């Protein structure tokens, strides 16, 4: 409602500004009995972290997560998990001349107009720094999904007009973390890296896109009509900063396909279950998962904060400023750090539907809730 | 949660199946004081109605709406508006051989697997017939938005590889209802019509897309991060049956734009308000409306129900059926009837944010709620 | 949010006014596979119906329910169940002189002030007629609960200062429907009946209360802290028209109990499960069901619409009216017809928690969802 | 849904266990422009704090709140307010023999059964320590309400059978914080104090109740039917640990009132507005605030953790323990520390309805949102 919460049963609530004291994330609705430690979360945070390569911002954030609640003896307890990630390298007041002038195409103007205040500290809440919370929550969601045999992965499939060829899920798993661009096709990754550096040298930035895929999703997830799997994925992905397009299956290309060509015929699999021959439908039929891999793409526009001179207006002086440069520490391209963000939003959406459909027990991961078994209390200190 | 409800403050709840007794829609959260009659709703229903042209299904539904509550003396009362639209031309049991076999790429299989039952009556709840409810609710939303100076319109901008040139908002208003395709560029409409007929004659179907635009939307709508205007539009549009892609602003093309090119510089307008020079951002910055026109596109895949022979499997007989034909009454293309549906989801999303942001009074359209004025009670029968 | 919806996973959305065309109720989230017919619902509606005895209003409503969707071949399909109950004996405009004057302690004034309009048709949406929708939805909830071995029942335990002695659950089931008062203690029922008639003859009305009890509720329902079972029961019961108090367990008396006296010691039951020796806690501990019977009380104030002369003010004429009489058809006491309403709100609350806790499968009552079994499709017409 | 969140537009999300690292609270939906500092919150936290008198637990918690986000230059920014309160005096593992045995009438058993784990650290999430979060959030809500002229206060009106006489709102404000019991009637407070000490000396505890009142609430709050003001107050108050009854207006006594006696006649006030002559309706009519003071009572049972010997069962050893004593640091009575908790839940409920009804602007307290005024940006650092 207020934009700081995601999920229906697996609920993520966040706070934090770019240059505030800390980022925070509360996960409510994680079943008890999941083995979880800070390291499980840290791994994904490190993938999203600034300063990890030459093509990311140089801001130096360790992004160390601290779990404040919801864990006992290494397992979740079913009660809310409170996470705090302190901002260590915040430097507010650095964005002259943009204190009383909006950066072009940034959220500066709209946030100021909405709330009647100018959070001049690096964009405040509008900063993509917020996604550190999402990745933290997503790491927990991924662990839950893994228990159910669901795996997911994303990679960068296009930067500018450089498009990666199709890769298999196995290639995704193997190669996407092997280079700074996070493209699972190594040769294309090199081309992308070079292209990004060109823009970076010019003080400019460039757009790109992320391909995602999930395997092992059971048939039956999604609540048509308004909460279909595609609708909720649409919300999840379009919430990612700088996203301008969401597609699944054939996506935008579907407009040029005939029904006969796009329709996936049915055959029986070895168990006698009806199975689509192909997967042009992207794993979703009628808004519900079909059991086939779910895949799609997210387009991220170029970062708006660039050193190159732009025109803005100063609402205090009333002057037009035609050579404004954003001098802070910014990324020249978003998809490489966006990969764990897309994965997280995918994981959060799927885990929510797993709970909503009863495929994952909301009280306890092993379904041992509600029955009182005297032998069953792993957190019993006398068991040690 | 269960998929049958849309909106946070302007809440639409629906029921109904393709070949059931009636479709129904409850609107909760419409402020009091809006002038409203069945005719206001009927107008949009007639645009969505089957059988309106040669390129739509021949099912003969009058789609006459009946208002059961929430109106007194021609004005809304602030209490829920109950709408019922009876199904007059339902003919269940017509989809042989698909009773125990799923139609390719339709929701037959996923619905059956999810609910463990086969609603063999024309797809049941998975049918696009459900959108009659959305258009009914959208008509009410449009009336509310009009009070606030917000206008919106959609048209078909691509069928197969035939793409309409860019049109102005004025052209949208003037031409989009002038032809059966609902394309605001008449010459392109003719080409589209011919192309659709070609597919129709072959017993096939074809995909396409819809462009939408809203004018007069005030700055400040949207609740980043998870409920940004783009995220909620994403959910709304991706909920539309057969949608495979949602884009706003530059959309998918943004992946090939440099920051300097995509960023919209700022200038002052005549009132001294900062205004973007261009609108590559599609009216949304940082997830919040900027005051510029909001525009985007929705891709709809080809209808899955086609007479052309397809392969399916019969789960009762265990046989593969390789010449299955869907013989019912079906559309050869979706966008022409999808135009009012896209408009409705846009209107429902915007009116919800107008209420959430306090720009529209939730109790009464003229803001007269909460103060008790003895002169002010339009429904007072003694005033007649 | 807007007050016309109850439940999180088992969602009830309602519309309708006292003297409007129809009452309507949409149930979203009822799992597939529940045997359900109009008669199942009608039975409870008849218990709530006006005109059923001398101590209820004489309004003649058959309250016949019509199911518009969500059922196929006698079983629910998992899609929303649309219900319509037509108003047959509506007579608006009957409440002179209350058209421009508020009835004392009725919702006339507050509704008018909130919405800036006077729904002079018998209270419009503020009428207790709305509870016909609740009872309809509650009847479906009860059927679901019965599948899980949960039974519930209520009766009138106090009218004026006439209090019924404690009765067993078996007595509740056996006697509460045996008399017009719906008190499970027959001798007390006679006293209550006589007392009610006294007030009725004086043109006055009287308050009372309802005791409710649920058996077979499994341990583990409730989501502390804010959505504890007691909190959600509190909301459910306090939503009932004219309710001024909600209590469970010892209720208000708990203020005079020492910890040692109120605390229920633990013993092992025959299966070795910890069981409370007594049930002063009313079946809820720490906001979660303990497995013991859940019981409590709801107080309903006297009906506000009485023939006896009262003072009001006419906001049109500016005059004080000191002998205003409400001449419509009204109940002299609420609890007798409130019994099925209390049961319904109890059932709706419990079924929601059964779904939320995964104890009831949200897709299909027999848990057969998500697996595709070729032998399993009860609605297959070829099975006939 | 999961119980860790309260409020629809003014959303409070909490985490934390009795003996965990920290308690945390995120407030989402607080409008921008509210002056707010940690001291504003600390004041109420100190009223709830343990160790404040002889009749509270001796646990030594400073309960110092730290604001992590949502504030700039002393004013709220409209973005979520992250609060953390560290647990300084946590001593888990102190509750022998209750590690594998449930304390009588505590949440130990139900939490363990629900989540399949035993949080043996002082009750974990079931502890009333959680209410520190509620009081922190309530302090913010109170500040918002004060801007709108709404004041509220509670006091202890009964302990055991010692009942305070009725007090005026002015007395509530003046006397309720003057004694350790928090009873606004000083002589009664002395009697209560003595009685509490008697129970304390016996190793026992005792129940009691809290009276609350709110002044200045405008007419029109509440969304009947399911979200009526009384229903949502019911949920809010019944969520408070140990609450067994909620009443408003005449409450439970209403069952013995005739309609004529309970109904409040109407008169005109000096401005010609219809006003009830009395307020037996407790400020709520038809589920909507009437403009009169809102008042009611909450009953809290005796604390369950007592040193006095009780019987429990050990699920590990299978033995019945008949002399179990809860030796930790516990309160002998709840209402004195419950007063700020009740006020907080009242404030949170009211502020939510103020936002929902549009009486409080959701973006900015002074309604300056949505219009872009070049002179208006208080957080502009150049204004200093």
JSON list of N, CA and C in Angstrom, two decimals, chain B residues 118-176:
[
{"chain": "B", "resi": 118, "resn": "UNK", "atom": "N", "xyz": [-12.21, -30.31, -13.88]},
{"chain": "B", "resi": 118, "resn": "UNK", "atom": "CA", "xyz": [-12.19, -29.82, -15.25]},
{"chain": "B", "resi": 118, "resn": "UNK", "atom": "C", "xyz": [-13.46, -29.03, -15.51]},
{"chain": "B", "resi": 119, "resn": "UNK", "atom": "N", "xyz": [-13.30, -27.70, -15.58]},
{"chain": "B", "resi": 119, "resn": "UNK", "atom": "CA", "xyz": [-14.45, -26.89, -15.94]},
{"chain": "B", "resi": 119, "resn": "UNK", "atom": "C", "xyz": [-14.53, -26.86, -17.45]},
{"chain": "B", "resi": 120, "resn": "UNK", "atom": "N", "xyz": [-15.25, -27.81, -17.98]},
{"chain": "B", "resi": 120, "resn": "UNK", "atom": "CA", "xyz": [-15.27, -28.00, -19.44]},
{"chain": "B", "resi": 120, "resn": "UNK", "atom": "C", "xyz": [-16.18, -27.02, -20.14]},
{"chain": "B", "resi": 121, "resn": "UNK", "atom": "N", "xyz": [-16.79, -26.12, -19.41]},
{"chain": "B", "resi": 121, "resn": "UNK", "atom": "CA", "xyz": [-17.68, -25.13, -20.02]},
{"chain": "B", "resi": 121, "resn": "UNK", "atom": "C", "xyz": [-16.92, -23.94, -20.58]},
{"chain": "B", "resi": 122, "resn": "UNK", "atom": "N", "xyz": [-16.28, -24.12, -21.68]},
{"chain": "B", "resi": 122, "resn": "UNK", "atom": "CA", "xyz": [-15.65, -23.00, -22.38]},
{"chain": "B", "resi": 122, "resn": "UNK", "atom": "C", "xyz": [-14.52, -22.34, -21.62]},
{"chain": "B", "resi": 123, "resn": "UNK", "atom": "N", "xyz": [-13.85, -23.12, -20.80]},
{"chain": "B", "resi": 123, "resn": "UNK", "atom": "CA", "xyz": [-12.73, -22.54, -20.08]},
{"chain": "B", "resi": 123, "resn": "UNK", "atom": "C", "xyz": [-13.12, -22.04, -18.70]},
{"chain": "B", "resi": 124, "resn": "UNK", "atom": "N", "xyz": [-14.42, -22.00, -18.43]},
{"chain": "B", "resi": 124, "resn": "UNK", "atom": "CA", "xyz": [-14.86, -21.60, -17.10]},
{"chain": "B", "resi": 124, "resn": "UNK", "atom": "C", "xyz": [-14.32, -20.24, -16.72]},
{"chain": "B", "resi": 125, "resn": "UNK", "atom": "N", "xyz": [-13.66, -20.20, -15.60]},
{"chain": "B", "resi": 125, "resn": "UNK", "atom": "CA", "xyz": [-13.13, -18.95, -15.07]},
{"chain": "B", "resi": 125, "resn": "UNK", "atom": "C", "xyz": [-11.95, -18.44, -15.86]},
{"chain": "B", "resi": 126, "resn": "UNK", "atom": "N", "xyz": [-11.29, -19.33, -16.62]},
{"chain": "B", "resi": 126, "resn": "UNK", "atom": "CA", "xyz": [-10.09, -18.90, -17.34]},
{"chain": "B", "resi": 126, "resn": "UNK", "atom": "C", "xyz": [-10.43, -18.13, -18.60]},
{"chain": "B", "resi": 127, "resn": "UNK", "atom": "N", "xyz": [-11.70, -18.10, -18.96]},
{"chain": "B", "resi": 127, "resn": "UNK", "atom": "CA", "xyz": [-12.10, -17.43, -20.19]},
{"chain": "B", "resi": 127, "resn": "UNK", "atom": "C", "xyz": [-11.94, -15.91, -20.07]},
{"chain": "B", "resi": 128, "resn": "UNK", "atom": "N", "xyz": [-11.67, -15.27, -21.19]},
{"chain": "B", "resi": 128, "resn": "UNK", "atom": "CA", "xyz": [-11.58, -13.81, -21.22]},
{"chain": "B", "resi": 128, "resn": "UNK", "atom": "C", "xyz": [-12.93, -13.16, -21.02]},
{"chain": "B", "resi": 129, "resn": "UNK", "atom": "N", "xyz": [-13.97, -13.95, -20.96]},
{"chain": "B", "resi": 129, "resn": "UNK", "atom": "CA", "xyz": [-15.29, -13.39, -20.66]},
{"chain": "B", "resi": 129, "resn": "UNK", "atom": "C", "xyz": [-15.25, -12.60, -19.35]},
{"chain": "B", "resi": 130, "resn": "UNK", "atom": "N", "xyz": [-14.39, -13.03, -18.42]},
{"chain": "B", "resi": 130, "resn": "UNK", "atom": "CA", "xyz": [-14.24, -12.35, -17.13]},
{"chain": "B", "resi": 130, "resn": "UNK", "atom": "C", "xyz": [-13.99, -10.86, -17.29]},
{"chain": "B", "resi": 131, "resn": "UNK", "atom": "N", "xyz": [-13.34, -10.47, -18.40]},
{"chain": "B", "resi": 131, "resn": "UNK", "atom": "CA", "xyz": [-12.99, -9.05, -18.52]},
{"chain": "B", "resi": 131, "resn": "UNK", "atom": "C", "xyz": [-14.21, -8.14, -18.68]},
{"chain": "B", "resi": 132, "resn": "UNK", "atom": "N", "xyz": [-15.37, -8.74, -18.90]},
{"chain": "B", "resi": 132, "resn": "UNK", "atom": "CA", "xyz": [-16.57, -7.90, -18.93]},
{"chain": "B", "resi": 132, "resn": "UNK", "atom": "C", "xyz": [-16.73, -7.19, -17.57]},
{"chain": "B", "resi": 133, "resn": "UNK", "atom": "N", "xyz": [-16.36, -7.89, -16.51]},
{"chain": "B", "resi": 133, "resn": "UNK", "atom": "CA", "xyz": [-16.41, -7.28, -15.17]},
{"chain": "B", "resi": 133, "resn": "UNK", "atom": "C", "xyz": [-15.42, -6.12, -15.06]},
{"chain": "B", "resi": 134, "resn": "UNK", "atom": "N", "xyz": [-14.24, -6.31, -15.63]},
{"chain": "B", "resi": 134, "resn": "UNK", "atom": "CA", "xyz": [-13.21, -5.29, -15.52]},
{"chain": "B", "resi": 134, "resn": "UNK", "atom": "C", "xyz": [-13.62, -4.01, -16.24]},
{"chain": "B", "resi": 135, "resn": "UNK", "atom": "N", "xyz": [-14.25, -4.22, -17.41]},
{"chain": "B", "resi": 135, "resn": "UNK", "atom": "CA", "xyz": [-14.67, -3.05, -18.19]},
{"chain": "B", "resi": 135, "resn": "UNK", "atom": "C", "xyz": [-15.80, -2.32, -17.47]},
{"chain": "B", "resi": 136, "resn": "UNK", "atom": "N", "xyz": [-16.67, -3.08, -16.82]},
{"chain": "B", "resi": 136, "resn": "UNK", "atom": "CA", "xyz": [-17.75, -2.44, -16.06]},
{"chain": "B", "resi": 136, "resn": "UNK", "atom": "C", "xyz": [-17.16, -1.57, -14.95]},
{"chain": "B", "resi": 137, "resn": "UNK", "atom": "N", "xyz": [-16.24, -2.13, -14.21]},
{"chain": "B", "resi": 137, "resn": "UNK", "atom": "CA", "xyz": [-15.62, -1.37, -13.12]},
{"chain": "B", "resi": 137, "resn": "UNK", "atom": "C", "xyz": [-14.79, -0.21, -13.65]},
{"chain": "B", "resi": 138, "resn": "UNK", "atom": "N", "xyz": [-14.12, -0.45, -14.77]},
{"chain": "B", "resi": 138, "resn": "UNK", "atom": "CA", "xyz": [-13.30, 0.60, -15.36]},
{"chain": "B", "resi": 138, "resn": "UNK", "atom": "C", "xyz": [-14.12, 1.79, -15.79]},
{"chain": "B", "resi": 139, "resn": "UNK", "atom": "N", "xyz": [-15.34, 1.55, -16.24]},
{"chain": "B", "resi": 139, "resn": "UNK", "atom": "CA", "xyz": [-16.19, 2.66, -16.66]},
{"chain": "B", "resi": 139, "resn": "UNK", "atom": "C", "xyz": [-16.48, 3.59, -15.49]},
{"chain": "B", "resi": 140, "resn": "UNK", "atom": "N", "xyz": [-16.67, 3.01, -14.31]},
{"chain": "B", "resi": 140, "resn": "UNK", "atom": "CA", "xyz": [-16.90, 3.84, -13.12]},
{"chain": "B", "resi": 140, "resn": "UNK", "atom": "C", "xyz": [-15.63, 4.61, -12.77]},
{"chain": "B", "resi": 141, "resn": "UNK", "atom": "N", "xyz": [-14.49, 3.93, -12.86]},
{"chain": "B", "resi": 141, "resn": "UNK", "atom": "CA", "xyz": [-13.21, 4.58, -12.57]},
{"chain": "B", "resi": 141, "resn": "UNK", "atom": "C", "xyz": [-12.97, 5.76, -13.51]},
{"chain": "B", "resi": 142, "resn": "UNK", "atom": "N", "xyz": [-13.28, 5.55, -14.79]},
{"chain": "B", "resi": 142, "resn": "UNK", "atom": "CA", "xyz": [-13.08, 6.64, -15.76]},
{"chain": "B", "resi": 142, "resn": "UNK", "atom": "C", "xyz": [-13.91, 7.87, -15.41]},
{"chain": "B", "resi": 143, "resn": "UNK", "atom": "N", "xyz": [-15.14, 7.64, -14.95]},
{"chain": "B", "resi": 143, "resn": "UNK", "atom": "CA", "xyz": [-15.99, 8.78, -14.59]},
{"chain": "B", "resi": 143, "resn": "UNK", "atom": "C", "xyz": [-15.39, 9.56, -13.43]},
{"chain": "B", "resi": 144, "resn": "UNK", "atom": "N", "xyz": [-14.83, 8.84, -12.46]},
{"chain": "B", "resi": 144, "resn": "UNK", "atom": "CA", "xyz": [-14.18, 9.52, -11.34]},
{"chain": "B", "resi": 144, "resn": "UNK", "atom": "C", "xyz": [-12.96, 10.30, -11.81]},
{"chain": "B", "resi": 145, "resn": "UNK", "atom": "N", "xyz": [-12.17, 9.69, -12.67]},
{"chain": "B", "resi": 145, "resn": "UNK", "atom": "CA", "xyz": [-10.96, 10.35, -13.16]},
{"chain": "B", "resi": 145, "resn": "UNK", "atom": "C", "xyz": [-11.31, 11.60, -13.96]},
{"chain": "B", "resi": 146, "resn": "UNK", "atom": "N", "xyz": [-12.38, 11.51, -14.73]},
{"chain": "B", "resi": 146, "resn": "UNK", "atom": "CA", "xyz": [-12.78, 12.67, -15.54]},
{"chain": "B", "resi": 146, "resn": "UNK", "atom": "C", "xyz": [-13.08, 13.88, -14.67]},
{"chain": "B", "resi": 147, "resn": "UNK", "atom": "N", "xyz": [-13.65, 13.63, -13.48]},
{"chain": "B", "resi": 147, "resn": "UNK", "atom": "CA", "xyz": [-13.92, 14.73, -12.54]},
{"chain": "B", "resi": 147, "resn": "UNK", "atom": "C", "xyz": [-12.63, 15.46, -12.17]},
{"chain": "B", "resi": 148, "resn": "UNK", "atom": "N", "xyz": [-11.52, 14.73, -12.21]},
{"chain": "B", "resi": 148, "resn": "UNK", "atom": "CA", "xyz": [-10.23, 15.30, -11.82]},
{"chain": "B", "resi": 148, "resn": "UNK", "atom": "C", "xyz": [-9.42, 15.73, -13.04]},
{"chain": "B", "resi": 149, "resn": "UNK", "atom": "N", "xyz": [-10.05, 15.72, -14.21]},
{"chain": "B", "resi": 149, "resn": "UNK", "atom": "CA", "xyz": [-9.35, 16.17, -15.41]},
{"chain": "B", "resi": 149, "resn": "UNK", "atom": "C", "xyz": [-8.41, 15.15, -16.02]},
{"chain": "B", "resi": 150, "resn": "UNK", "atom": "N", "xyz": [-8.59, 13.90, -15.65]},
{"chain": "B", "resi": 150, "resn": "UNK", "atom": "CA", "xyz": [-7.73, 12.86, -16.22]},
{"chain": "B", "resi": 150, "resn": "UNK", "atom": "C", "xyz": [-8.46, 12.13, -17.35]},
{"chain": "B", "resi": 151, "resn": "UNK", "atom": "N", "xyz": [-7.83, 12.11, -18.50]},
{"chain": "B", "resi": 151, "resn": "UNK", "atom": "CA", "xyz": [-8.39, 11.43, -19.67]},
{"chain": "B", "resi": 151, "resn": "UNK", "atom": "C", "xyz": [-7.46, 10.31, -20.07]},
{"chain": "B", "resi": 152, "resn": "UNK", "atom": "N", "xyz": [-8.01, 9.23, -20.59]},
{"chain": "B", "resi": 152, "resn": "UNK", "atom": "CA", "xyz": [-7.13, 8.17, -21.06]},
{"chain": "B", "resi": 152, "resn": "UNK", "atom": "C", "xyz": [-7.74, 7.47, -22.27]},
{"chain": "B", "resi": 153, "resn": "UNK", "atom": "N", "xyz": [-6.86, 6.91, -23.09]},
{"chain": "B", "resi": 153, "resn": "UNK", "atom": "CA", "xyz": [-7.31, 6.26, -24.32]},
{"chain": "B", "resi": 153, "resn": "UNK", "atom": "C", "xyz": [-6.28, 5.25, -24.78]},
{"chain": "B", "resi": 154, "resn": "UNK", "atom": "N", "xyz": [-6.77, 4.20, -25.44]},
{"chain": "B", "resi": 154, "resn": "UNK", "atom": "CA", "xyz": [-5.87, 3.19, -25.98]},
{"chain": "B", "resi": 154, "resn": "UNK", "atom": "C", "xyz": [-6.26, 2.91, -27.42]},
{"chain": "B", "resi": 155, "resn": "UNK", "atom": "N", "xyz": [-5.35, 2.33, -28.17]},
{"chain": "B", "resi": 155, "resn": "UNK", "atom": "CA", "xyz": [-5.69, 1.83, -29.52]},
{"chain": "B", "resi": 155, "resn": "UNK", "atom": "C", "xyz": [-4.75, 0.68, -29.88]},
{"chain": "B", "resi": 156, "resn": "UNK", "atom": "N", "xyz": [-5.09, 0.00, -30.96]},
{"chain": "B", "resi": 156, "resn": "UNK", "atom": "CA", "xyz": [-4.27, -1.13, -31.41]},
{"chain": "B", "resi": 156, "resn": "UNK", "atom": "C", "xyz": [-3.13, -0.57, -32.26]},
{"chain": "B", "resi": 157, "resn": "UNK", "atom": "N", "xyz": [-1.90, -0.77, -31.82]},
{"chain": "B", "resi": 157, "resn": "UNK", "atom": "CA", "xyz": [-0.79, -0.18, -32.58]},
{"chain": "B", "resi": 157, "resn": "UNK", "atom": "C", "xyz": [0.04, -1.20, -33.36]},
{"chain": "B", "resi": 158, "resn": "UNK", "atom": "N", "xyz": [-0.26, -2.48, -33.16]},
{"chain": "B", "resi": 158, "resn": "UNK", "atom": "CA", "xyz": [0.43, -3.46, -34.00]},
{"chain": "B", "resi": 158, "resn": "UNK", "atom": "C", "xyz": [-0.39, -4.75, -34.07]},
{"chain": "B", "resi": 159, "resn": "UNK", "atom": "N", "xyz": [-0.45, -5.33, -35.28]},
{"chain": "B", "resi": 159, "resn": "UNK", "atom": "CA", "xyz": [-1.03, -6.66, -35.51]},
{"chain": "B", "resi": 159, "resn": "UNK", "atom": "C", "xyz": [-0.03, -7.38, -36.41]},
{"chain": "B", "resi": 160, "resn": "UNK", "atom": "N", "xyz": [0.41, -8.53, -35.95]},
{"chain": "B", "resi": 160, "resn": "UNK", "atom": "CA", "xyz": [1.45, -9.24, -36.72]},
{"chain": "B", "resi": 160, "resn": "UNK", "atom": "C", "xyz": [2.61, -8.26, -36.90]},
{"chain": "B", "resi": 161, "resn": "UNK", "atom": "N", "xyz": [3.15, -8.11, -38.10]},
{"chain": "B", "resi": 161, "resn": "UNK", "atom": "CA", "xyz": [4.26, -7.16, -38.26]},
{"chain": "B", "resi": 161, "resn": "UNK", "atom": "C", "xyz": [3.81, -5.81, -38.79]},
{"chain": "B", "resi": 162, "resn": "UNK", "atom": "N", "xyz": [2.51, -5.58, -38.78]},
{"chain": "B", "resi": 162, "resn": "UNK", "atom": "CA", "xyz": [1.99, -4.29, -39.25]},
{"chain": "B", "resi": 162, "resn": "UNK", "atom": "C", "xyz": [1.91, -3.33, -38.06]},
{"chain": "B", "resi": 163, "resn": "UNK", "atom": "N", "xyz": [2.77, -2.33, -38.10]},
{"chain": "B", "resi": 163, "resn": "UNK", "atom": "CA", "xyz": [2.87, -1.42, -36.98]},
{"chain": "B", "resi": 163, "resn": "UNK", "atom": "C", "xyz": [2.32, -0.05, -37.38]},
{"chain": "B", "resi": 164, "resn": "UNK", "atom": "N", "xyz": [1.50, 0.52, -36.53]},
{"chain": "B", "resi": 164, "resn": "UNK", "atom": "CA", "xyz": [0.96, 1.86, -36.82]},
{"chain": "B", "resi": 164, "resn": "UNK", "atom": "C", "xyz": [2.01, 2.91, -36.51]},
{"chain": "B", "resi": 165, "resn": "UNK", "atom": "N", "xyz": [2.05, 3.98, -37.29]},
{"chain": "B", "resi": 165, "resn": "UNK", "atom": "CA", "xyz": [2.93, 5.09, -36.93]},
{"chain": "B", "resi": 165, "resn": "UNK", "atom": "C", "xyz": [2.43, 5.75, -35.64]},
{"chain": "B", "resi": 166, "resn": "UNK", "atom": "N", "xyz": [3.29, 6.54, -35.03]},
{"chain": "B", "resi": 166, "resn": "UNK", "atom": "CA", "xyz": [2.90, 7.25, -33.81]},
{"chain": "B", "resi": 166, "resn": "UNK", "atom": "C", "xyz": [1.71, 8.17, -34.08]},
{"chain": "B", "resi": 167, "resn": "UNK", "atom": "N", "xyz": [0.77, 8.19, -33.16]},
{"chain": "B", "resi": 167, "resn": "UNK", "atom": "CA", "xyz": [-0.37, 9.10, -33.32]},
{"chain": "B", "resi": 167, "resn": "UNK", "atom": "C", "xyz": [-0.46, 10.02, -32.11]},
{"chain": "B", "resi": 168, "resn": "UNK", "atom": "N", "xyz": [-1.06, 11.16, -32.29]},
{"chain": "B", "resi": 168, "resn": "UNK", "atom": "CA", "xyz": [-1.23, 12.10, -31.18]},
{"chain": "B", "resi": 168, "resn": "UNK", "atom": "C", "xyz": [-2.40, 11.66, -30.31]},
{"chain": "B", "resi": 169, "resn": "UNK", "atom": "N", "xyz": [-2.48, 12.22, -29.10]},
{"chain": "B", "resi": 169, "resn": "UNK", "atom": "CA", "xyz": [-3.59, 11.88, -28.21]},
{"chain": "B", "resi": 169, "resn": "UNK", "atom": "C", "xyz": [-4.92, 12.28, -28.85]},
{"chain": "B", "resi": 170, "resn": "UNK", "atom": "N", "xyz": [-4.89, 13.38, -29.57]},
{"chain": "B", "resi": 170, "resn": "UNK", "atom": "CA", "xyz": [-6.11, 13.85, -30.23]},
{"chain": "B", "resi": 170, "resn": "UNK", "atom": "C", "xyz": [-6.55, 12.85, -31.31]},
{"chain": "B", "resi": 171, "resn": "UNK", "atom": "N", "xyz": [-5.59, 12.32, -32.03]},
{"chain": "B", "resi": 171, "resn": "UNK", "atom": "CA", "xyz": [-5.93, 11.30, -33.03]},
{"chain": "B", "resi": 171, "resn": "UNK", "atom": "C", "xyz": [-6.48, 10.04, -32.36]},
{"chain": "B", "resi": 172, "resn": "UNK", "atom": "N", "xyz": [-5.88, 9.69, -31.24]},
{"chain": "B", "resi": 172, "resn": "UNK", "atom": "CA", "xyz": [-6.38, 8.54, -30.49]},
{"chain": "B", "resi": 172, "resn": "UNK", "atom": "C", "xyz": [-7.86, 8.71, -30.21]},
{"chain": "B", "resi": 173, "resn": "UNK", "atom": "N", "xyz": [-8.20, 9.88, -29.66]},
{"chain": "B", "resi": 173, "resn": "UNK", "atom": "CA", "xyz": [-9.59, 10.14, -29.29]},
{"chain": "B", "resi": 173, "resn": "UNK", "atom": "C", "xyz": [-10.49, 10.13, -30.52]},
{"chain": "B", "resi": 174, "resn": "UNK", "atom": "N", "xyz": [-9.98, 10.65, -31.62]},
{"chain": "B", "resi": 174, "resn": "UNK", "atom": "CA", "xyz": [-10.83, 10.83, -32.79]},
{"chain": "B", "resi": 174, "resn": "UNK", "atom": "C", "xyz": [-11.02, 9.54, -33.61]},
{"chain": "B", "resi": 175, "resn": "UNK", "atom": "N", "xyz": [-9.93, 8.80, -33.80]},
{"chain": "B", "resi": 175, "resn": "UNK", "atom": "CA", "xyz": [-10.00, 7.73, -34.79]},
{"chain": "B", "resi": 175, "resn": "UNK", "atom": "C", "xyz": [-10.08, 6.31, -34.25]},
{"chain": "B", "resi": 176, "resn": "UNK", "atom": "N", "xyz": [-9.75, 6.09, -32.99]},
{"chain": "B", "resi": 176, "resn": "UNK", "atom": "CA", "xyz": [-9.58, 4.68, -32.59]},
{"chain": "B", "resi": 176, "resn": "UNK", "atom": "C", "xyz": [-10.89, 3.89, -32.60]}
]
